[in-house]
mmCIF file of C-alpha atoms in Angstrom:
data_model
loop_
_atom_site.group_PDB
_atom_site.id
_atom_site.type_symbol
_atom_site.label_atom_id
_atom_site.label_comp_id
_atom_site.label_asym_id
_atom_site.label_seq_id
_atom_site.Cartn_x
_atom_site.Cartn_y
_atom_site.Cartn_z
ATOM 1 C CA MET A 1 117.739 76.373 106.437
ATOM 2 C CA THR A 2 114.277 76.736 105.504
ATOM 3 C CA GLY A 3 113.073 77.832 102.096
ATOM 4 C CA HIS A 4 110.565 80.694 101.490
ATOM 5 C CA LEU A 5 107.609 80.310 98.941
ATOM 6 C CA ARG A 6 107.085 83.259 96.402
ATOM 7 C CA HIS A 7 103.930 85.430 96.802
ATOM 8 C CA PRO A 8 101.562 84.799 93.959
ATOM 9 C CA ARG A 9 100.971 88.485 93.352
ATOM 10 C CA ASP A 10 104.623 89.546 93.690
ATOM 11 C CA LEU A 11 107.200 86.953 92.832
ATOM 12 C CA ARG A 12 110.040 89.131 94.346
ATOM 13 C CA GLN A 13 108.589 88.924 97.842
ATOM 14 C CA PRO A 14 107.900 85.811 100.230
ATOM 15 C CA VAL A 15 104.230 84.711 101.399
ATOM 16 C CA CYS A 16 105.289 85.201 104.884
ATOM 17 C CA GLY A 17 105.781 89.040 104.576
ATOM 18 C CA LEU A 18 109.698 88.662 105.464
ATOM 19 C CA PRO A 19 111.785 91.364 103.585
ATOM 20 C CA ALA A 20 112.997 89.793 100.219
ATOM 21 C CA THR A 21 116.651 91.010 101.174
ATOM 22 C CA ASP A 22 116.579 88.661 104.300
ATOM 23 C CA VAL A 23 115.409 85.531 102.136
ATOM 24 C CA GLN A 24 118.379 83.230 101.914
ATOM 25 C CA ARG A 25 116.619 80.487 99.887
ATOM 26 C CA TRP A 26 113.476 80.106 97.967
ATOM 27 C CA GLU A 27 111.481 76.826 97.762
ATOM 28 C CA THR A 28 111.202 75.693 94.117
ATOM 29 C CA ASP A 29 109.335 72.392 94.526
ATOM 30 C CA HIS A 30 105.888 72.331 93.520
ATOM 31 C CA PRO A 31 103.923 71.250 95.598
ATOM 32 C CA PRO A 32 106.501 72.611 98.418
ATOM 33 C CA ARG A 33 107.782 70.232 100.801
ATOM 34 C CA ILE A 34 106.690 71.227 104.513
ATOM 35 C CA GLU A 35 109.762 69.965 106.194
ATOM 36 C CA ASP A 36 111.735 72.406 104.007
ATOM 37 C CA THR A 37 109.582 75.375 103.874
ATOM 38 C CA CYS A 38 108.775 78.321 106.195
ATOM 39 C CA GLU A 39 106.055 77.374 108.392
ATOM 40 C CA ASP A 40 104.500 80.789 107.745
ATOM 41 C CA CYS A 41 105.014 80.808 103.985
ATOM 42 C CA TYR A 42 103.542 77.270 104.055
ATOM 43 C CA THR A 43 100.368 78.088 105.896
ATOM 44 C CA LEU A 44 99.659 81.504 104.468
ATOM 45 C CA LEU A 45 99.871 80.089 100.831
ATOM 46 C CA PRO A 46 96.330 79.361 100.228
ATOM 47 C CA GLU A 47 95.219 82.760 101.343
ATOM 48 C CA ALA A 48 97.752 84.481 99.443
ATOM 49 C CA ALA A 49 96.760 82.530 96.373
ATOM 50 C CA ARG A 50 92.901 83.155 96.818
ATOM 51 C CA PRO A 51 91.320 85.418 94.305
ATOM 52 C CA ASP A 52 90.326 88.959 95.276
ATOM 53 C CA ASP A 53 86.667 89.339 96.359
ATOM 54 C CA ALA A 54 86.621 92.840 95.232
ATOM 55 C CA ASN A 55 88.957 95.450 93.243
ATOM 56 C CA HIS A 56 88.742 99.163 93.741
ATOM 57 C CA PRO A 57 90.952 101.597 92.083
ATOM 58 C CA PRO A 58 91.579 104.842 93.858
ATOM 59 C CA GLY A 59 88.613 107.094 93.709
ATOM 60 C CA ASP A 60 86.339 104.417 93.566
ATOM 61 C CA ALA A 61 83.554 104.956 96.357
ATOM 62 C CA THR A 62 82.180 101.441 96.219
ATOM 63 C CA LEU A 63 84.928 100.668 98.342
ATOM 64 C CA ILE A 64 82.830 101.793 101.395
ATOM 65 C CA ASP A 65 79.748 99.493 100.034
ATOM 66 C CA THR A 66 82.004 96.912 100.000
ATOM 67 C CA LEU A 67 83.257 97.375 103.536
ATOM 68 C CA ARG A 68 79.485 97.812 104.690
ATOM 69 C CA ARG A 69 79.025 94.101 102.966
ATOM 70 C CA ILE A 70 82.005 92.819 105.161
ATOM 71 C CA LEU A 71 80.071 94.160 108.027
ATOM 72 C CA ALA A 72 76.641 92.588 107.197
ATOM 73 C CA ALA A 73 78.112 89.199 106.446
ATOM 74 C CA ARG A 74 80.509 89.521 109.480
ATOM 75 C CA GLN A 75 83.065 87.923 107.378
ATOM 76 C CA TYR A 76 86.381 89.067 105.977
ATOM 77 C CA ALA A 77 87.078 89.741 102.384
ATOM 78 C CA LYS A 78 90.106 90.228 100.081
ATOM 79 C CA ILE A 79 90.053 93.714 98.665
ATOM 80 C CA ASP A 80 92.758 94.499 96.084
ATOM 81 C CA GLY A 81 94.935 91.693 97.297
ATOM 82 C CA VAL A 82 94.746 92.603 101.000
ATOM 83 C CA LEU A 83 92.707 90.846 103.767
ATOM 84 C CA VAL A 84 90.089 92.940 105.293
ATOM 85 C CA ASP A 85 88.736 91.866 108.646
ATOM 86 C CA VAL A 86 85.693 92.903 110.177
ATOM 87 C CA TRP A 87 87.164 95.147 112.849
ATOM 88 C CA SER A 88 89.068 97.242 110.040
ATOM 89 C CA ALA A 89 85.909 97.275 108.053
ATOM 90 C CA SER A 90 83.964 98.612 110.967
ATOM 91 C CA VAL A 91 86.346 101.298 112.049
ATOM 92 C CA THR A 92 86.858 102.449 108.459
ATOM 93 C CA VAL A 93 82.986 102.758 108.035
ATOM 94 C CA LEU A 94 82.778 104.417 111.477
ATOM 95 C CA ILE A 95 85.128 107.115 110.469
ATOM 96 C CA TRP A 96 83.802 107.455 106.888
ATOM 97 C CA ASP A 97 80.495 108.250 108.129
ATOM 98 C CA LYS A 98 81.828 110.931 110.399
ATOM 99 C CA LEU A 99 83.965 112.810 107.904
ATOM 100 C CA ARG A 100 83.013 115.810 105.908
ATOM 101 C CA GLU A 101 82.777 115.496 101.969
ATOM 102 C CA ASP A 102 85.961 117.096 101.206
ATOM 103 C CA LYS A 103 87.772 114.879 103.696
ATOM 104 C CA ARG A 104 86.293 111.811 101.741
ATOM 105 C CA GLN A 105 87.285 112.864 98.700
ATOM 106 C CA ARG A 106 90.973 113.403 99.741
ATOM 107 C CA LEU A 107 90.683 109.795 101.180
ATOM 108 C CA LEU A 108 89.216 108.325 97.881
ATOM 109 C CA THR A 109 92.526 109.438 96.073
ATOM 110 C CA LEU A 110 94.550 106.855 98.082
ATOM 111 C CA PRO A 111 94.490 103.034 97.176
ATOM 112 C CA SER A 112 92.072 100.948 99.091
ATOM 113 C CA HIS A 113 94.736 99.231 101.881
ATOM 114 C CA GLU A 114 95.936 102.805 102.477
ATOM 115 C CA LEU A 115 92.502 104.498 103.102
ATOM 116 C CA ILE A 116 91.672 101.786 105.471
ATOM 117 C CA LEU A 117 95.113 102.144 107.282
ATOM 118 C CA ARG A 118 94.460 105.987 107.457
ATOM 119 C CA CYS A 119 90.964 105.524 109.018
ATOM 120 C CA ILE A 120 92.423 103.379 111.541
ATOM 121 C CA ALA A 121 95.136 105.928 112.400
ATOM 122 C CA ILE A 122 92.249 108.614 112.712
ATOM 123 C CA TYR A 123 90.389 105.978 115.262
ATOM 124 C CA ARG A 124 93.322 105.293 117.350
ATOM 125 C CA ARG A 125 94.057 109.030 117.579
ATOM 126 C CA VAL A 126 90.692 109.676 118.399
ATOM 127 C CA THR A 127 90.281 106.869 121.131
ATOM 128 C CA GLU A 128 93.576 107.522 122.692
ATOM 129 C CA ASP A 129 92.748 111.524 122.946
ATOM 130 C CA GLN A 130 89.276 110.371 124.687
ATOM 131 C CA THR A 131 91.247 107.823 126.942
ATOM 132 C CA ALA A 132 93.709 110.481 128.014
ATOM 133 C CA LYS A 133 90.770 113.068 128.915
ATOM 134 C CA ASP A 134 88.996 110.153 130.628
ATOM 135 C CA GLN A 135 91.986 109.439 132.908
ATOM 136 C CA SER A 136 93.002 112.866 133.727
ATOM 137 C CA GLY A 137 89.050 113.752 134.814
ATOM 138 C CA HIS A 138 89.518 110.558 136.946
ATOM 139 C CA ASN A 139 92.688 111.411 138.475
ATOM 140 C CA ARG A 140 91.528 114.913 139.110
ATOM 141 C CA GLY A 141 88.650 113.894 141.603
ATOM 142 C CA THR A 142 91.256 111.286 143.698
ATOM 143 C CA GLU A 143 93.656 113.967 144.534
ATOM 144 C CA VAL A 144 93.827 114.926 148.295
#
């Protein structure tokens, strides 16, 4: 039975993301022994312990500037304890630039990770709708 490492930010959760209710044993040795530790916990620990590159409370519009910096540097960053990759930053900025001001203000009330996830969901819906339209138009021309 392998042990799991506690997340540095939330000691009730393991680093690997497994629900805490499913953890049967916590690894307590410091440094942890690789042979007795969940492989995912062991490999993700340095990234989980890394300090944030930016902190943005809900309502802070500078989050978008931070996402633009991620795009310019083409390097992921840790924002409010969550790793944000270049693709997620790109999609968020793309959707943000197309939104009306009232919709932007509604999104700004969310924590940063939820704002990013909401923009990704919007992007996914838009691209799925466009793909469905393209396929239906393509199928119309091939019918006999």
